[in-house]
Amino acid sequence: MSAGGLKDAARRLGERAAAVARRLGVGGIFAKLLLISLSTLAVTFLVYNLLSSQLVGRDMLDRRQGVEGAELRRTITLLETAARDGWSDDSIRTALQLVVPPQMKSILIIDRGGRYMQIGQVPLPESDIRELIASAGIGRSPEARTEMVKNDSGKYIVSSQYVPSLDRYVVSLSTGFQREFRRVQNLNALAIGIAIAVSVLVSWAFSRYMTRRIRRMSLGAEQFAKGRFETKIADRSTDELGQLAGSLNRMAGDLGALEQMRRDFLANVSHDLRSPLTSIHGYLEAILDGTVPRDKADRYLRITQDQTARLMKLVSDLLDMSKIEAGQFDVVPAEFDLADMIRLLLSRMESTFSHHSVRYEIAGLPGGERRERAEPEGAEAGKAGTAGAPRAAEPGEVLVVGDPHRLEQVMVNLLQNAMAFSPHGSTVHVTLECGPDRACVSVRDEGIGMSEEQARRIWERFYKSDEARGGRGGTGIGLSIVKHILDAHGSRIEVRSEPGQGSEFRFCLVRAGLAGSDEQYRESSEK
């Protein structure tokens, strides 16, 4: 066979072996549980056998030696009685055979010449008997003694005593201890076999139960990976796997909600992009082909400009959200006049308020309406960056520390949000509250309001509730960007709202021109 044929045969053999292993559960939970169970049993019984061989064996030997000594004394008493009564050897043999267990013990009655009479059937040749007698020290000790003697035939308990009244040595050879110890070992082996069988059955049943649950989770996770987040993993247990199943179900619910919000977001973005682009394309085409009179072209160009600004706002929000997700969204703190920024912003947005048929009111701005003033040389540089020494606030100014561009973005989002949900003819209230160390801004509308659940979720990306935000335009990311900007400034935005009663958004900034204002800003940002 060629080398290629050998490789193919080896590959097929490997595939078959892998298939058989999968069917047998090798490498799975069953095999691992079985291996753990058998290893535990093996170590346990190994330790048990070592201990039992030492402790149980010694205890059995001590007890057996005591029993053999007592039986030897009874035998000697019987022999002394026979000697006094003049029993014949046959009578003595018959009497001893009644008390000596067959196949377990032999009684030897030995005279000084070494001749002996054996009663019992311990299967030993005469040479072994004489060797055991010599090993036990027969004839050298006048006291009764019991010894454990080992030879090639096994282990024996040899009990001996010299009887002066008989002038004989009485020796007992017993194999009972060895048989008892073997019986204990056989029982241990039987227990090991039963334990192994039970372990295999329990491991198999438990592994099937666990793998069934894990397989359900695996199938559920595959469904989640395919976007079928409505799938639920059924597991009512309260153990760790049950908790994992609950976590996976909650994750699927969150992913499903996020996926739905993403779809709504794409639909809203597509609509928000298509509508102004369609308007821009239509108006420019009408102007170019002469459909729109020249005296009205400026009006349609302004509409086109507004639609372009709307597109730029949408693209800017998308870019900001992308930077936030990438961790590249930064703020550049500087000292600036918050009151002046609010005045300028509201002035620029007057046409937007008129378009929505909504009024605005300002409260708390020092100096009332914005007034023009000459800037000293270098003042603009001091307002635009952190370089240079802090300057004292002039009358009508509210100096704070923050990124003026990002905070203006916050105000634009809050004002546009207020206008979007305000009925025609209502008022948007903008209030500036100046404290000793902080300046707070609130934007309140007279619109449709929100429920407590909606107020809690408005900071989520893409969130648009059907009641409070659906059908009003927007992509659902404006307020999420607002919260991220204020979090970066160490400021917490608060919202108070009731259905039908309007909504109020409020945030605070650290005042500038105060001792330690930079440290306060850094501490707030770290928080």
Coordinates of N, CA and C in Angstrom, one line a residue, residues 29-38 41 195-211:
I29 N -18.8 15.1 29.7 CA -19.0 15.2 31.2 C -19.1 13.8 31.8
F30 N -19.8 12.8 31.1 CA -19.9 11.5 31.7 C -18.5 10.9 32.0
A31 N -17.6 11.0 31.0 CA -16.3 10.4 31.1 C -15.5 11.1 32.3
K32 N -15.7 12.4 32.3 CA -15.0 13.1 33.4 C -15.5 12.8 34.8
L33 N -16.8 12.7 34.9 CA -17.4 12.4 36.2 C -17.0 11.0 36.6
L34 N -17.1 10.0 35.6 CA -16.7 8.7 35.9 C -15.3 8.6 36.3
L35 N -14.4 9.3 35.6 CA -13.0 9.3 36.0 C -12.8 9.8 37.4
I36 N -13.5 10.9 37.7 CA -13.3 11.5 39.0 C -13.8 10.5 40.1
S37 N -15.0 9.9 39.8 CA -15.5 9.0 40.8 C -14.6 7.8 41.0
L38 N -14.2 7.2 39.9 CA -13.3 6.0 40.0 C -12.0 6.4 40.7
L41 N -12.7 6.7 44.4 CA -12.9 5.4 45.0 C -11.6 4.6 45.1
A195 N -19.4 -0.6 44.9 CA -19.2 0.9 44.9 C -18.9 1.4 43.5
I196 N -18.1 0.6 42.8 CA -17.7 1.0 41.4 C -19.0 0.9 40.5
A197 N -19.8 -0.1 40.6 CA -21.0 -0.3 39.8 C -22.0 0.9 40.1
V198 N -22.1 1.2 41.4 CA -23.0 2.3 41.8 C -22.5 3.6 41.3
S199 N -21.2 3.8 41.4 CA -20.6 5.0 40.9 C -20.8 5.2 39.4
V200 N -20.6 4.1 38.7 CA -20.8 4.2 37.2 C -22.3 4.6 36.9
L201 N -23.2 4.0 37.6 CA -24.6 4.3 37.4 C -25.0 5.7 37.7
V202 N -24.5 6.1 38.9 CA -24.8 7.5 39.4 C -24.1 8.5 38.5
S203 N -22.9 8.2 38.1 CA -22.2 9.2 37.1 C -22.9 9.2 35.8
W204 N -23.4 8.1 35.3 CA -24.1 8.1 34.1 C -25.4 8.9 34.2
A205 N -26.2 8.6 35.3 CA -27.5 9.3 35.4 C -27.3 10.8 35.6
F206 N -26.3 11.2 36.5 CA -26.0 12.6 36.8 C -25.5 13.3 35.5
S207 N -24.6 12.7 34.8 CA -24.0 13.3 33.6 C -25.1 13.5 32.5
R208 N -26.0 12.5 32.4 CA -27.1 12.7 31.4 C -28.0 13.9 31.8
Y209 N -28.3 14.0 33.1 CA -29.1 15.1 33.6 C -28.4 16.5 33.4
M210 N -27.1 16.5 33.7 CA -26.3 17.8 33.5 C -26.1 18.1 32.0
T211 N -25.8 17.1 31.2 CA -25.5 17.4 29.8 C -26.8 17.8 29.1

